[in-house]
Amino acid sequence: VATRPTGRLLVADDSFTTRELLRSILQSAGYDVTTAVDGQDALDRLRADPGFNLVISDVEMPRLDGFALTRSIRADAALQDVPVVLVTSLHSDEHKRQGLAAGAQAYIVKSQFDQSNLLAVVRDLLAF
């Protein structure tokens, strides 16, 4: 018998449509999902509630972009072990290198976005 996935996820994207799409996909898979309107909102939520198991973030956002959000998470002792998945339209090798150098565990390009790929990445990162 397959068990439903568990985990509290934080989705940060300044696009309402993308944010809601990701929330819907992840909630349908059984995850508890909270959304943030940009990187700063995400960082504020993480610091107020350190119980999140994983962050999924866009890169291009106002106030605090996904790279800076990832670096901030890695620099915070209370948050540094929270996995980060960047989901972005930036598809160059340089952008991917920047994301992984910032500390992201995965980098998914929106043009190659596949719901099952996202869920597989999340499942792998949450495998306790």
PDB file of C-alpha atoms in Angstrom, residues 9-97:
ATOM      1  CA  LEU A   9       6.359  22.949   1.450  1.00  0.00           C
ATOM      2  CA  LEU A  10       6.816  26.656   0.795  1.00  0.00           C
ATOM      3  CA  VAL A  11       6.278  27.845  -2.792  1.00  0.00           C
ATOM      4  CA  ALA A  12       7.665  31.290  -3.688  1.00  0.00           C
ATOM      5  CA  ASP A  13       6.733  32.828  -7.036  1.00  0.00           C
ATOM      6  CA  ASP A  14       5.688  36.373  -7.914  1.00  0.00           C
ATOM      7  CA  SER A  15       3.380  35.056 -10.649  1.00  0.00           C
ATOM      8  CA  PHE A  16      -0.038  34.239  -9.161  1.00  0.00           C
ATOM      9  CA  THR A  17      -0.755  31.751 -11.969  1.00  0.00           C
ATOM     10  CA  THR A  18       2.513  29.831 -11.505  1.00  0.00           C
ATOM     11  CA  ARG A  19       2.228  29.928  -7.710  1.00  0.00           C
ATOM     12  CA  GLU A  20      -1.300  28.505  -7.804  1.00  0.00           C
ATOM     13  CA  LEU A  21      -0.371  25.864 -10.398  1.00  0.00           C
ATOM     14  CA  LEU A  22       2.501  24.616  -8.233  1.00  0.00           C
ATOM     15  CA  ARG A  23       0.332  24.747  -5.092  1.00  0.00           C
ATOM     16  CA  SER A  24      -2.400  22.744  -6.807  1.00  0.00           C
ATOM     17  CA  ILE A  25       0.010  20.071  -8.122  1.00  0.00           C
ATOM     18  CA  LEU A  26       1.713  19.669  -4.739  1.00  0.00           C
ATOM     19  CA  GLN A  27      -1.496  19.697  -2.675  1.00  0.00           C
ATOM     20  CA  SER A  28      -3.021  17.091  -4.999  1.00  0.00           C
ATOM     21  CA  ALA A  29       0.003  14.911  -4.240  1.00  0.00           C
ATOM     22  CA  GLY A  30      -0.726  15.207  -0.522  1.00  0.00           C
ATOM     23  CA  TYR A  31       1.668  17.940   0.586  1.00  0.00           C
ATOM     24  CA  ASP A  32       0.841  20.786   2.969  1.00  0.00           C
ATOM     25  CA  VAL A  33       1.626  23.873   0.868  1.00  0.00           C
ATOM     26  CA  THR A  34       2.094  27.512   1.873  1.00  0.00           C
ATOM     27  CA  THR A  35       2.716  30.187  -0.749  1.00  0.00           C
ATOM     28  CA  ALA A  36       4.819  33.356  -0.737  1.00  0.00           C
ATOM     29  CA  VAL A  37       4.535  36.248  -3.215  1.00  0.00           C
ATOM     30  CA  ASP A  38       8.308  36.759  -3.570  1.00  0.00           C
ATOM     31  CA  GLY A  39      11.656  35.797  -2.073  1.00  0.00           C
ATOM     32  CA  GLN A  40      11.482  38.235   0.829  1.00  0.00           C
ATOM     33  CA  ASP A  41       7.997  37.012   1.765  1.00  0.00           C
ATOM     34  CA  ALA A  42       9.332  33.431   1.631  1.00  0.00           C
ATOM     35  CA  LEU A  43      12.322  34.262   3.832  1.00  0.00           C
ATOM     36  CA  ASP A  44      10.080  36.047   6.348  1.00  0.00           C
ATOM     37  CA  ARG A  45       7.747  33.025   6.473  1.00  0.00           C
ATOM     38  CA  LEU A  46      10.664  30.596   6.905  1.00  0.00           C
ATOM     39  CA  ARG A  47      12.128  32.623   9.760  1.00  0.00           C
ATOM     40  CA  ALA A  48       8.732  32.929  11.469  1.00  0.00           C
ATOM     41  CA  ASP A  49       7.989  29.204  11.080  1.00  0.00           C
ATOM     42  CA  PRO A  50      11.062  26.955  10.730  1.00  0.00           C
ATOM     43  CA  GLY A  51       8.867  23.864  10.232  1.00  0.00           C
ATOM     44  CA  PHE A  52       9.004  23.795   6.435  1.00  0.00           C
ATOM     45  CA  ASN A  53      10.570  20.690   4.889  1.00  0.00           C
ATOM     46  CA  LEU A  54      11.310  22.108   1.434  1.00  0.00           C
ATOM     47  CA  VAL A  55      11.225  25.364  -0.558  1.00  0.00           C
ATOM     48  CA  ILE A  56      10.288  25.659  -4.231  1.00  0.00           C
ATOM     49  CA  SER A  57      11.183  29.057  -5.644  1.00  0.00           C
ATOM     50  CA  ASP A  58      11.173  31.030  -8.846  1.00  0.00           C
ATOM     51  CA  VAL A  59      14.420  32.878  -9.593  1.00  0.00           C
ATOM     52  CA  GLU A  60      13.206  36.162 -11.078  1.00  0.00           C
ATOM     53  CA  MET A  61      11.191  37.910  -8.347  1.00  0.00           C
ATOM     54  CA  PRO A  62      11.083  41.429  -6.895  1.00  0.00           C
ATOM     55  CA  ARG A  63      12.639  42.317  -3.513  1.00  0.00           C
ATOM     56  CA  LEU A  64      14.646  39.085  -3.171  1.00  0.00           C
ATOM     57  CA  ASP A  65      15.290  36.784  -6.127  1.00  0.00           C
ATOM     58  CA  GLY A  66      15.533  33.006  -5.917  1.00  0.00           C
ATOM     59  CA  PHE A  67      19.335  32.950  -5.906  1.00  0.00           C
ATOM     60  CA  ALA A  68      19.476  35.442  -3.009  1.00  0.00           C
ATOM     61  CA  LEU A  69      16.698  33.564  -1.191  1.00  0.00           C
ATOM     62  CA  THR A  70      18.662  30.312  -1.524  1.00  0.00           C
ATOM     63  CA  ARG A  71      21.866  31.956  -0.273  1.00  0.00           C
ATOM     64  CA  SER A  72      19.934  33.456   2.676  1.00  0.00           C
ATOM     65  CA  ILE A  73      18.515  30.032   3.574  1.00  0.00           C
ATOM     66  CA  ARG A  74      22.009  28.448   3.410  1.00  0.00           C
ATOM     67  CA  ALA A  75      23.431  31.251   5.595  1.00  0.00           C
ATOM     68  CA  ASP A  76      20.787  30.844   8.331  1.00  0.00           C
ATOM     69  CA  ALA A  77      21.733  28.144  10.878  1.00  0.00           C
ATOM     70  CA  ALA A  78      18.062  27.362  11.589  1.00  0.00           C
ATOM     71  CA  LEU A  79      17.236  26.931   7.881  1.00  0.00           C
ATOM     72  CA  GLN A  80      20.452  25.756   6.212  1.00  0.00           C
ATOM     73  CA  ASP A  81      19.322  22.130   5.884  1.00  0.00           C
ATOM     74  CA  VAL A  82      16.005  22.942   4.143  1.00  0.00           C
ATOM     75  CA  PRO A  83      16.225  21.719   0.520  1.00  0.00           C
ATOM     76  CA  VAL A  84      15.573  24.303  -2.201  1.00  0.00           C
ATOM     77  CA  VAL A  85      14.226  23.594  -5.696  1.00  0.00           C
ATOM     78  CA  LEU A  86      14.459  26.436  -8.199  1.00  0.00           C
ATOM     79  CA  VAL A  87      11.765  26.431 -10.910  1.00  0.00           C
ATOM     80  CA  THR A  88      12.562  29.118 -13.460  1.00  0.00           C
ATOM     81  CA  SER A  89      12.389  30.228 -17.077  1.00  0.00           C
ATOM     82  CA  LEU A  90      16.168  30.899 -16.980  1.00  0.00           C
ATOM     83  CA  HIS A  91      17.544  27.942 -18.902  1.00  0.00           C
ATOM     84  CA  SER A  92      21.225  28.743 -19.560  1.00  0.00           C
ATOM     85  CA  ASP A  93      23.965  26.577 -18.075  1.00  0.00           C
ATOM     86  CA  GLU A  94      25.288  29.719 -16.359  1.00  0.00           C
ATOM     87  CA  HIS A  95      21.972  30.301 -14.562  1.00  0.00           C
ATOM     88  CA  LYS A  96      21.806  26.652 -13.531  1.00  0.00           C
ATOM     89  CA  ARG A  97      25.384  26.859 -12.227  1.00  0.00           C
TER      90      ARG A  97
END
